[in-house]
């Protein structure tokens, strides 16, 4: 036992620099500080309570070096296992303990995970638009920012709002198209906003979008698309097949993935690569998908899958099937969670790509992330630990306000649909 490595103190902060975040700070007896991201978009207070009321009281006094034992103690010790709230709380503690361990060793965290396996982590950005011109401008904007892979989300004619496309309708007309929109899905409101959906209109429109994009940008640019859980298996198979001529890097969240058996049907019909898992929180969620080679990219971020300890195991399991990482990186993964995923991404061999939506200045002023983005690659930085901090005083000036993700309903009859 190294002197002073016991956990002396732990605090949870719920603030809103740029958007709502839940941040964990653990301090050892010797004064080493570790940070963890405990943000679940729209359910922040549940994770904060799970930490404050149940986990933090039982880790005080534990040796901060014993990361695997602490993980097992919190996972198995709770009796009630898995789920986004539980696994995000465990993830935050795990991240903070790895941050402490790397600071104690005075190395950037990836050095403890096997060192650098690449120059930097390939990233993709979020292009979107209400029409082809806006989409093209947004793609060019992201190329000018250095992105070498780009997600494309498009408005759907007849729908007044669609996931991933901010400000559709009258307000977007004439908006300086191509300007990066900070698409923040969680609306600050006392109740979720309701959006409408029409699968047929979407399925008929998306091939036209990617045909236009390929005609404008050529065959090489890696293009990604997020169907955001909205299709049935056969609809997902149809979309994958219809987009094959446009050679996507991946199609994400084609269908709700609680029943992973349905991916067999999708796989029978299309060779378009499939990414899934941003809403998963356990290695068990992936078992059938890996063993039957049903997906190509793992979307779980460190913050929602139980931490670095757990996600490393998922990636190593995936590597047996030549499945790669494709880590979730929207603005509701905080710079701490993002940095943790990047350190793991630097070290693993089966790295694929990272989502990098980019936080705004309010967020970055509070977390002061060290990671850098250049020539399409993100590097986590070389300072000891995760390379992030948390300016508590500045953060406290951004008060938490409840914000909810939208609820989706079918345009045709109002039935609740996956958002
Ligand atoms: C993505 C995700 C996000 C989610 C958001 C929910 O691919 O980045 O689908 O946009 O909707 O993380 O909080
Ligand atoms: Mg997604």
Tab-separated table of C-alpha atoms and ligand atoms in Angstrom:
chain	number	residue	atom	x	y	z
A	1	UNK	CA	0.000	0.000	0.000
A	2	UNK	CA	1.580	3.312	-1.073
A	3	UNK	CA	1.432	6.005	1.579
A	4	UNK	CA	-1.517	8.325	1.213
A	5	UNK	CA	-3.262	6.436	-1.582
A	6	UNK	CA	-6.449	5.799	0.323
A	7	UNK	CA	-9.568	7.638	-0.889
A	8	UNK	CA	-10.044	10.528	1.537
A	9	UNK	CA	-12.817	12.537	-0.103
A	10	UNK	CA	-15.292	12.381	-3.004
A	11	UNK	CA	-17.698	15.011	-4.336
A	12	UNK	CA	-20.288	15.145	-7.108
A	13	UNK	CA	-20.964	18.369	-8.999
A	14	UNK	CA	-24.082	18.924	-11.107
A	15	UNK	CA	-23.635	22.074	-13.158
A	16	UNK	CA	-24.448	23.326	-16.627
A	17	UNK	CA	-21.448	24.891	-18.424
A	18	UNK	CA	-22.792	24.779	-21.971
A	19	UNK	CA	-25.144	21.921	-21.000
A	20	UNK	CA	-25.837	19.745	-17.963
A	21	UNK	CA	-22.975	17.564	-16.686
A	22	UNK	CA	-22.440	15.388	-13.622
A	23	UNK	CA	-18.810	15.387	-12.508
A	24	UNK	CA	-17.133	13.270	-9.834
A	25	UNK	CA	-13.991	14.365	-7.984
A	26	UNK	CA	-12.056	11.886	-5.824
A	27	UNK	CA	-9.150	12.988	-3.620
A	28	UNK	CA	-6.614	10.690	-1.967
A	29	UNK	CA	-5.062	11.234	1.483
A	30	UNK	CA	-1.932	12.459	-0.298
A	31	UNK	CA	-3.987	15.015	-2.228
A	32	UNK	CA	-4.030	13.355	-5.661
A	33	UNK	CA	-7.218	14.325	-7.528
A	34	UNK	CA	-9.089	12.169	-10.048
A	35	UNK	CA	-12.110	13.142	-12.150
A	36	UNK	CA	-14.958	11.075	-13.568
A	37	UNK	CA	-17.830	11.847	-15.931
A	38	UNK	CA	-21.191	10.709	-14.522
A	39	UNK	CA	-23.481	12.375	-17.063
A	40	UNK	CA	-26.615	10.626	-18.326
A	41	UNK	CA	-28.417	13.129	-20.531
A	42	UNK	CA	-31.868	13.848	-19.086
A	43	UNK	CA	-31.337	11.712	-15.947
A	44	UNK	CA	-28.408	13.575	-14.351
A	45	UNK	CA	-29.805	13.750	-10.801
A	46	UNK	CA	-30.326	9.969	-10.640
A	47	UNK	CA	-26.630	9.304	-11.223
A	48	UNK	CA	-25.640	12.062	-8.804
A	49	UNK	CA	-27.805	10.468	-6.120
A	50	UNK	CA	-26.568	6.934	-6.837
A	51	UNK	CA	-23.047	8.219	-6.283
A	52	UNK	CA	-23.663	10.561	-3.327
A	53	UNK	CA	-26.137	8.346	-1.458
A	54	UNK	CA	-24.850	4.858	-2.170
A	55	UNK	CA	-21.405	4.516	-3.750
A	56	UNK	CA	-19.234	7.337	-2.405
A	57	UNK	CA	-19.920	6.562	1.289
A	58	UNK	CA	-18.650	2.995	0.786
A	59	UNK	CA	-15.456	3.824	-1.126
A	60	UNK	CA	-14.045	6.336	1.364
A	61	UNK	CA	-10.980	4.724	2.976
A	62	UNK	CA	-10.449	2.217	0.139
A	63	UNK	CA	-7.044	2.031	-1.543
A	64	UNK	CA	-7.394	4.111	-4.721
A	65	UNK	CA	-4.889	1.840	-6.467
A	66	UNK	CA	-7.168	-1.197	-6.371
A	67	UNK	CA	-9.229	-0.250	-9.415
A	68	UNK	CA	-10.340	-3.736	-10.508
A	69	UNK	CA	-11.312	-4.715	-6.953
A	70	UNK	CA	-13.255	-1.469	-6.507
A	71	UNK	CA	-15.044	-2.092	-9.816
A	72	UNK	CA	-16.060	-5.630	-8.761
A	73	UNK	CA	-16.969	-4.407	-5.263
A	74	UNK	CA	-19.370	-1.815	-6.715
A	75	UNK	CA	-20.740	-4.010	-9.523
A	76	UNK	CA	-21.275	-7.266	-7.638
A	77	UNK	CA	-21.742	-5.652	-4.251
A	78	UNK	CA	-24.881	-3.773	-5.289
A	79	UNK	CA	-26.708	-7.056	-6.024
A	80	UNK	CA	-28.873	-5.117	-8.537
A	81	UNK	CA	-26.727	-5.063	-11.633
A	82	UNK	CA	-26.325	-3.129	-14.849
A	83	UNK	CA	-28.442	-0.327	-16.289
A	84	UNK	CA	-27.366	3.158	-17.440
A	85	UNK	CA	-27.540	4.848	-14.031
A	86	UNK	CA	-25.609	2.175	-12.128
A	87	UNK	CA	-22.965	1.661	-14.806
A	88	UNK	CA	-22.393	5.385	-15.352
A	89	UNK	CA	-21.881	5.866	-11.615
A	90	UNK	CA	-19.394	2.991	-11.531
A	91	UNK	CA	-17.758	4.392	-14.682
A	92	UNK	CA	-17.204	7.775	-13.062
A	93	UNK	CA	-15.442	6.218	-10.066
A	94	UNK	CA	-13.392	4.000	-12.379
A	95	UNK	CA	-12.309	6.973	-14.523
A	96	UNK	CA	-11.316	8.981	-11.442
A	97	UNK	CA	-9.229	6.098	-10.045
A	98	UNK	CA	-7.432	5.628	-13.375
A	99	UNK	CA	-6.818	9.407	-13.471
A	100	UNK	CA	-5.273	9.155	-9.984
A	101	UNK	CA	-3.191	6.109	-10.895
A	102	UNK	CA	-1.725	7.842	-13.964
A	103	UNK	CA	-1.035	11.004	-11.952
A	104	UNK	CA	0.723	8.943	-9.270
A	105	UNK	CA	2.849	7.403	-12.067
A	106	UNK	CA	3.270	10.829	-13.656
A	107	UNK	CA	2.273	9.600	-17.142
A	108	UNK	CA	-0.650	10.238	-19.501
A	109	UNK	CA	-3.197	7.477	-18.865
A	110	UNK	CA	-2.734	5.753	-22.234
A	111	UNK	CA	0.830	4.850	-21.154
A	112	UNK	CA	-0.688	2.629	-18.447
A	113	UNK	CA	-3.054	1.012	-20.975
A	114	UNK	CA	-0.321	-0.211	-23.330
A	115	UNK	CA	1.089	3.020	-24.721
A	116	UNK	CA	0.376	4.659	-28.083
A	117	UNK	CA	-0.736	2.302	-30.892
A	118	UNK	CA	-1.280	5.235	-33.290
A	119	UNK	CA	-0.300	8.832	-33.955
A	120	UNK	CA	-3.757	10.013	-32.950
A	121	UNK	CA	-7.413	8.939	-32.894
A	122	UNK	CA	-9.368	9.350	-36.159
A	123	UNK	CA	-12.494	11.413	-35.480
A	124	UNK	CA	-15.733	12.243	-37.244
A	125	UNK	CA	-17.822	15.406	-37.044
A	126	UNK	CA	-21.532	16.156	-37.407
A	127	UNK	CA	-22.651	17.678	-40.719
A	128	UNK	CA	-26.339	18.326	-41.206
A	129	UNK	CA	-28.768	20.404	-43.181
A	130	UNK	CA	-32.318	21.076	-44.201
A	131	UNK	CA	-31.536	20.791	-47.898
A	132	UNK	CA	-28.681	19.581	-50.102
A	133	UNK	CA	-26.981	23.000	-50.193
A	134	UNK	CA	-26.963	23.250	-46.393
A	135	UNK	CA	-25.663	19.709	-46.135
A	136	UNK	CA	-22.877	20.389	-48.649
A	137	UNK	CA	-21.913	23.613	-46.850
A	138	UNK	CA	-21.899	21.809	-43.514
A	139	UNK	CA	-19.673	19.033	-44.902
A	140	UNK	CA	-17.255	21.625	-46.324
A	141	UNK	CA	-17.280	23.478	-42.999
A	142	UNK	CA	-16.250	20.297	-41.192
A	143	UNK	CA	-13.599	19.483	-43.825
A	144	UNK	CA	-12.150	22.959	-43.308
A	145	UNK	CA	-12.106	22.224	-39.546
A	146	UNK	CA	-9.880	19.248	-40.407
A	147	UNK	CA	-12.328	16.353	-40.235
A	148	UNK	CA	-11.471	13.415	-42.461
A	149	UNK	CA	-14.707	11.534	-41.721
A	150	UNK	CA	-18.142	13.080	-41.506
A	151	UNK	CA	-21.563	12.049	-40.231
A	152	UNK	CA	-24.411	13.309	-42.387
A	153	UNK	CA	-27.891	13.885	-40.957
A	154	UNK	CA	-30.615	15.384	-43.117
A	155	UNK	CA	-34.009	16.939	-42.666
A	156	UNK	CA	-36.818	14.817	-44.092
A	157	UNK	CA	-39.385	16.573	-46.286
A	158	UNK	CA	-42.762	16.722	-44.529
A	159	UNK	CA	-41.238	16.455	-41.047
A	160	UNK	CA	-40.765	19.619	-39.001
A	161	UNK	CA	-37.917	18.244	-36.892
A	162	UNK	CA	-35.483	15.372	-37.242
A	163	UNK	CA	-32.764	14.060	-34.938
A	164	UNK	CA	-29.372	15.564	-35.682
A	165	UNK	CA	-30.553	18.557	-37.719
A	166	UNK	CA	-30.930	21.730	-35.647
A	167	UNK	CA	-33.314	24.492	-36.440
A	168	UNK	CA	-35.326	22.875	-39.224
A	169	UNK	CA	-38.133	24.778	-40.867
A	170	UNK	CA	-38.558	28.552	-41.120
A	171	UNK	CA	-35.798	29.373	-38.662
A	172	UNK	CA	-33.169	27.474	-40.632
A	173	UNK	CA	-34.044	29.019	-43.973
A	174	UNK	CA	-31.347	31.500	-44.821
A	175	UNK	CA	-29.377	30.554	-41.728
A	176	UNK	CA	-25.698	30.853	-42.656
A	177	UNK	CA	-25.807	27.295	-43.925
A	178	UNK	CA	-22.752	25.212	-43.171
A	179	UNK	CA	-22.141	27.067	-39.929
A	180	UNK	CA	-21.633	24.461	-37.215
A	181	UNK	CA	-24.904	24.029	-35.427
A	182	UNK	CA	-24.565	22.951	-31.838
A	183	UNK	CA	-27.338	20.387	-32.081
A	184	UNK	CA	-28.361	19.987	-28.451
A	185	UNK	CA	-31.170	17.450	-28.332
A	186	UNK	CA	-31.958	17.874	-24.636
A	187	UNK	CA	-34.302	20.840	-24.380
A	188	UNK	CA	-34.251	22.785	-21.124
A	189	UNK	CA	-37.864	22.276	-20.190
A	190	UNK	CA	-39.972	20.769	-17.443
A	191	UNK	CA	-41.214	18.097	-19.864
A	192	UNK	CA	-39.787	16.474	-23.005
A	193	UNK	CA	-40.701	18.181	-26.261
A	194	UNK	CA	-42.539	15.921	-28.694
A	195	UNK	CA	-41.363	15.368	-32.244
A	196	UNK	CA	-43.048	13.572	-35.140
A	197	UNK	CA	-41.679	10.820	-37.318
A	198	UNK	CA	-42.434	9.220	-40.660
A	199	UNK	CA	-40.320	6.191	-41.529
A	200	UNK	CA	-41.493	5.915	-45.138
A	201	UNK	CA	-40.577	9.536	-45.858
A	202	UNK	CA	-37.179	8.977	-44.227
A	203	UNK	CA	-36.433	5.740	-46.106
A	204	UNK	CA	-37.419	7.312	-49.428
A	205	UNK	CA	-35.297	10.404	-48.798
A	206	UNK	CA	-32.006	9.108	-47.425
A	207	UNK	CA	-30.726	7.403	-50.630
A	208	UNK	CA	-31.275	10.726	-52.442
A	209	UNK	CA	-29.231	12.526	-49.771
A	210	UNK	CA	-26.262	10.196	-50.033
A	211	UNK	CA	-26.425	10.045	-53.836
A	212	UNK	CA	-26.212	13.869	-53.874
A	213	UNK	CA	-23.376	13.872	-51.327
A	214	UNK	CA	-21.370	11.282	-53.228
A	215	UNK	CA	-21.906	13.183	-56.520
A	216	UNK	CA	-20.680	16.371	-54.830
A	217	UNK	CA	-17.797	14.978	-52.754
A	218	UNK	CA	-16.736	11.819	-54.615
A	219	UNK	CA	-16.298	8.216	-53.476
A	220	UNK	CA	-13.466	8.536	-50.939
A	221	UNK	CA	-14.795	10.689	-48.083
A	222	UNK	CA	-15.817	8.389	-45.178
A	223	UNK	CA	-19.508	9.096	-44.536
A	224	UNK	CA	-21.487	7.961	-41.494
A	225	UNK	CA	-25.191	8.131	-40.675
A	226	UNK	CA	-27.210	7.643	-37.502
A	227	UNK	CA	-30.699	6.112	-37.892
A	228	UNK	CA	-31.152	6.625	-34.150
A	229	UNK	CA	-33.062	3.427	-33.246
A	230	UNK	CA	-36.036	4.243	-35.481
A	231	UNK	CA	-36.376	1.356	-37.931
A	232	UNK	CA	-37.794	-2.132	-37.741
A	233	UNK	CA	-35.327	-4.871	-38.721
A	234	UNK	CA	-36.622	-5.157	-42.285
A	235	UNK	CA	-36.687	-1.350	-42.658
A	236	UNK	CA	-33.104	-1.318	-41.378
A	237	UNK	CA	-32.173	-3.982	-43.927
A	238	UNK	CA	-33.801	-1.880	-46.657
A	239	UNK	CA	-31.893	1.248	-45.634
A	240	UNK	CA	-28.582	-0.609	-45.455
A	241	UNK	CA	-29.157	-2.118	-48.882
A	242	UNK	CA	-30.358	1.147	-50.464
A	243	UNK	CA	-27.207	2.948	-49.250
A	244	UNK	CA	-24.718	0.312	-50.445
A	245	UNK	CA	-23.996	2.233	-53.688
A	246	UNK	CA	-22.806	5.154	-51.533
A	247	UNK	CA	-20.342	3.046	-49.528
A	248	UNK	CA	-20.958	4.340	-46.000
A	249	UNK	CA	-18.330	3.991	-43.299
A	250	UNK	CA	-21.195	2.899	-41.032
A	251	UNK	CA	-24.918	3.029	-40.342
A	252	UNK	CA	-25.554	3.560	-36.646
A	253	UNK	CA	-28.375	2.474	-34.343
A	254	UNK	CA	-30.489	1.131	-37.194
A	255	UNK	CA	-32.985	-0.479	-34.845
A	256	UNK	CA	-33.646	-0.669	-31.072
A	257	UNK	CA	-31.035	-3.147	-29.897
A	258	UNK	CA	-32.533	-4.712	-26.775
A	259	UNK	CA	-33.242	-7.809	-28.884
A	260	UNK	CA	-29.916	-8.362	-30.604
A	261	UNK	CA	-31.319	-11.375	-32.528
A	262	UNK	CA	-32.929	-8.957	-35.010
A	263	UNK	CA	-29.501	-7.999	-36.351
A	264	UNK	CA	-29.337	-11.420	-38.052
A	265	UNK	CA	-32.080	-10.295	-40.450
A	266	UNK	CA	-30.314	-6.987	-41.172
A	267	UNK	CA	-26.988	-8.756	-41.770
A	268	UNK	CA	-28.601	-11.136	-44.281
A	269	UNK	CA	-29.587	-8.233	-46.528
A	270	UNK	CA	-26.769	-5.724	-46.468
A	271	UNK	CA	-23.004	-5.317	-46.334
A	272	UNK	CA	-23.230	-1.734	-45.098
A	273	UNK	CA	-21.150	-1.696	-41.859
A	274	UNK	CA	-23.177	-1.459	-38.649
A	275	UNK	CA	-22.416	0.461	-35.451
A	276	UNK	CA	-24.394	0.028	-32.246
A	277	UNK	CA	-24.108	0.392	-28.494
A	278	UNK	CA	-24.170	3.999	-27.310
A	279	UNK	CA	-27.126	3.057	-25.089
A	280	UNK	CA	-25.570	-0.261	-23.997
A	281	UNK	CA	-23.947	-0.410	-20.580
A	282	UNK	CA	-22.567	-3.924	-20.257
A	283	UNK	CA	-20.354	-6.426	-22.058
A	284	UNK	CA	-23.305	-8.809	-22.015
A	285	UNK	CA	-25.245	-6.477	-24.326
A	286	UNK	CA	-22.694	-7.269	-27.040
A	287	UNK	CA	-22.350	-11.044	-26.647
A	288	UNK	CA	-24.565	-12.272	-29.517
A	289	UNK	CA	-23.614	-9.319	-31.731
A	290	UNK	CA	-19.932	-10.245	-31.455
A	291	UNK	CA	-20.205	-14.013	-31.570
A	292	UNK	CA	-22.462	-13.987	-34.640
A	293	UNK	CA	-20.446	-11.191	-36.319
A	294	UNK	CA	-23.580	-9.019	-36.497
A	295	UNK	CA	-21.956	-5.605	-36.056
A	296	UNK	CA	-18.740	-3.860	-37.077
A	297	UNK	CA	-18.272	-1.032	-34.538
A	298	UNK	CA	-18.794	-0.725	-30.773
A	299	UNK	CA	-20.344	2.611	-29.808
A	300	UNK	CA	-20.075	2.456	-26.014
A	301	UNK	CA	-18.149	5.333	-24.444
A	302	UNK	CA	-16.167	4.928	-21.225
A	303	UNK	CA	-18.784	6.924	-19.308
A	304	UNK	CA	-21.789	4.685	-20.053
A	305	UNK	CA	-20.273	1.192	-20.138
A	306	UNK	CA	-18.793	0.976	-16.654
A	307	UNK	CA	-15.538	2.855	-17.152
A	308	UNK	CA	-12.108	2.168	-18.600
A	309	UNK	CA	-11.847	-1.156	-16.748
A	310	UNK	CA	-15.059	-2.431	-18.356
A	311	UNK	CA	-14.721	-0.904	-21.819
A	312	UNK	CA	-11.223	-2.302	-22.222
A	313	UNK	CA	-12.677	-5.771	-21.738
A	314	UNK	CA	-15.409	-5.077	-24.301
A	315	UNK	CA	-12.885	-3.877	-26.890
A	316	UNK	CA	-10.605	-6.885	-26.310
A	317	UNK	CA	-13.619	-9.225	-26.712
A	318	UNK	CA	-14.603	-7.368	-29.911
A	319	UNK	CA	-11.072	-7.709	-31.299
A	320	UNK	CA	-11.504	-11.510	-31.519
A	321	UNK	CA	-14.179	-10.815	-34.184
A	322	UNK	CA	-12.238	-7.984	-35.867
A	323	UNK	CA	-14.847	-5.559	-34.568
A	324	UNK	CA	-13.535	-2.058	-33.864
A	325	UNK	CA	-14.253	0.813	-31.520
A	326	UNK	CA	-16.527	3.653	-32.639
A	327	UNK	CA	-16.893	5.601	-29.439
A	328	UNK	CA	-19.899	7.826	-28.713
A	329	UNK	CA	-18.705	11.415	-28.377
A	330	UNK	CA	-21.601	13.921	-28.375
A	331	UNK	CA	-21.570	17.001	-26.187
A	332	UNK	CA	-23.392	15.094	-23.427
A	333	UNK	CA	-20.271	13.032	-22.839
A	334	UNK	CA	-18.221	15.541	-20.873
A	335	UNK	CA	-14.599	16.356	-21.726
A	336	UNK	CA	-13.642	14.016	-18.871
A	337	UNK	CA	-15.534	11.110	-20.445
A	338	UNK	CA	-14.225	12.071	-23.854
A	339	UNK	CA	-10.625	12.162	-22.620
A	340	UNK	CA	-11.012	8.760	-20.950
A	341	UNK	CA	-12.282	7.239	-24.203
A	342	UNK	CA	-9.386	8.834	-26.088
A	343	UNK	CA	-6.724	7.439	-23.756
A	344	UNK	CA	-8.216	3.965	-24.200
A	345	UNK	CA	-8.537	4.614	-27.934
A	346	UNK	CA	-4.845	5.512	-28.219
A	347	UNK	CA	-3.793	2.193	-26.690
A	348	UNK	CA	-6.091	-0.518	-28.110
A	349	UNK	CA	-5.231	-2.119	-31.448
A	350	UNK	CA	-8.820	-2.429	-32.723
A	351	UNK	CA	-9.495	1.294	-32.728
A	352	UNK	CA	-11.979	2.427	-35.396
A	353	UNK	CA	-13.104	6.015	-35.012
A	354	UNK	CA	-14.335	8.487	-32.382
A	355	UNK	CA	-17.300	10.813	-32.577
A	356	UNK	CA	-16.106	14.357	-31.894
A	357	UNK	CA	-18.997	16.805	-31.903
A	358	UNK	CA	-16.863	19.379	-30.015
A	359	UNK	CA	-17.991	21.079	-26.827
A	360	UNK	CA	-18.537	24.813	-26.725
A	361	UNK	CA	-16.336	27.353	-24.971
A	362	UNK	CA	-18.361	27.405	-21.712
A	363	UNK	CA	-17.776	23.681	-21.330
A	364	UNK	CA	-14.107	23.815	-22.287
A	365	UNK	CA	-13.438	26.747	-19.927
A	366	UNK	CA	-14.649	24.617	-17.001
A	367	UNK	CA	-13.006	21.290	-17.922
A	368	UNK	CA	-9.863	22.643	-19.629
A	369	UNK	CA	-9.334	19.475	-21.707
A	370	UNK	CA	-5.803	18.900	-22.968
A	371	UNK	CA	-6.782	16.819	-25.973
A	372	UNK	CA	-6.076	18.398	-29.362
A	373	UNK	CA	-7.633	17.923	-32.810
A	374	UNK	CA	-5.385	18.236	-35.886
A	375	UNK	CA	-5.549	16.810	-39.411
A	376	UNK	CA	-8.581	14.759	-38.497
A	377	UNK	CA	-6.941	13.069	-35.492
A	378	UNK	CA	-7.465	13.718	-31.790
A	379	UNK	CA	-4.566	13.263	-29.363
A	380	UNK	CA	-5.377	12.966	-25.620
A	381	UNK	CA	-2.281	14.937	-24.588
A	382	UNK	CA	0.851	14.091	-22.620
A	383	UNK	CA	0.261	15.481	-19.130
A	384	UNK	CA	-0.190	13.047	-16.254
A	385	UNK	CA	-3.598	11.448	-15.908
A	386	UNK	CA	-6.621	12.113	-18.154
A	387	UNK	CA	-5.535	15.640	-19.066
A	388	UNK	CA	-8.673	17.377	-17.798
A	389	UNK	CA	-9.619	19.425	-14.751
A	390	UNK	CA	-12.764	20.962	-13.304
A	391	UNK	CA	-12.969	24.630	-12.378
A	392	UNK	CA	-15.468	24.298	-9.535
A	393	UNK	CA	-15.934	28.030	-9.014
A	394	UNK	CA	-16.596	28.743	-12.677
A	395	UNK	CA	-18.781	25.624	-13.017
A	396	UNK	CA	-20.947	26.718	-10.102
A	397	UNK	CA	-21.872	29.850	-12.032
A	398	UNK	CA	-23.732	27.638	-14.539
A	399	UNK	CA	-26.775	26.403	-12.669
A	400	UNK	CA	-28.213	22.984	-13.460
A	401	UNK	CA	-31.647	23.123	-15.062
A	402	UNK	CA	-33.634	19.998	-15.925
A	403	UNK	CA	-33.415	19.166	-19.615
A	404	UNK	CA	-35.053	16.246	-21.361
A	405	UNK	CA	-34.449	14.421	-24.595
A	406	UNK	CA	-37.427	14.592	-26.968
A	407	UNK	CA	-40.178	12.011	-27.194
A	408	UNK	CA	-40.998	10.849	-30.704
A	409	UNK	CA	-44.452	10.087	-32.074
A	410	UNK	CA	-45.523	8.700	-35.435
A	411	UNK	CA	-46.878	11.489	-37.570
A	412	UNK	CA	-49.629	9.254	-38.935
A	413	UNK	CA	-51.362	8.376	-35.660
A	414	UNK	CA	-49.403	9.747	-32.693
A	415	UNK	CA	-48.054	6.418	-31.444
A	416	UNK	CA	-44.919	6.830	-29.332
A	417	UNK	CA	-41.884	5.848	-31.391
A	418	UNK	CA	-38.184	5.514	-30.614
A	419	UNK	CA	-36.474	8.888	-30.684
B	1	LIG	C1	-24.832	10.278	-31.197
B	1	LIG	C2	-26.018	10.081	-30.336
B	1	LIG	C3	-26.470	11.344	-29.656
B	1	LIG	C4	-27.585	11.053	-28.695
B	1	LIG	C5	-27.318	11.810	-27.427
B	1	LIG	C6	-28.372	11.525	-26.384
B	1	LIG	O1	-24.672	9.526	-32.167
B	1	LIG	O2	-24.017	11.157	-30.808
B	1	LIG	O3	-27.040	9.435	-31.050
B	1	LIG	O4	-26.781	12.346	-30.537
B	1	LIG	O5	-28.814	11.387	-29.221
B	1	LIG	O6	-26.050	11.443	-26.948
B	1	LIG	O7	-28.089	12.218	-25.216
B	2	LIG	MG1	-26.038	7.923	-32.176
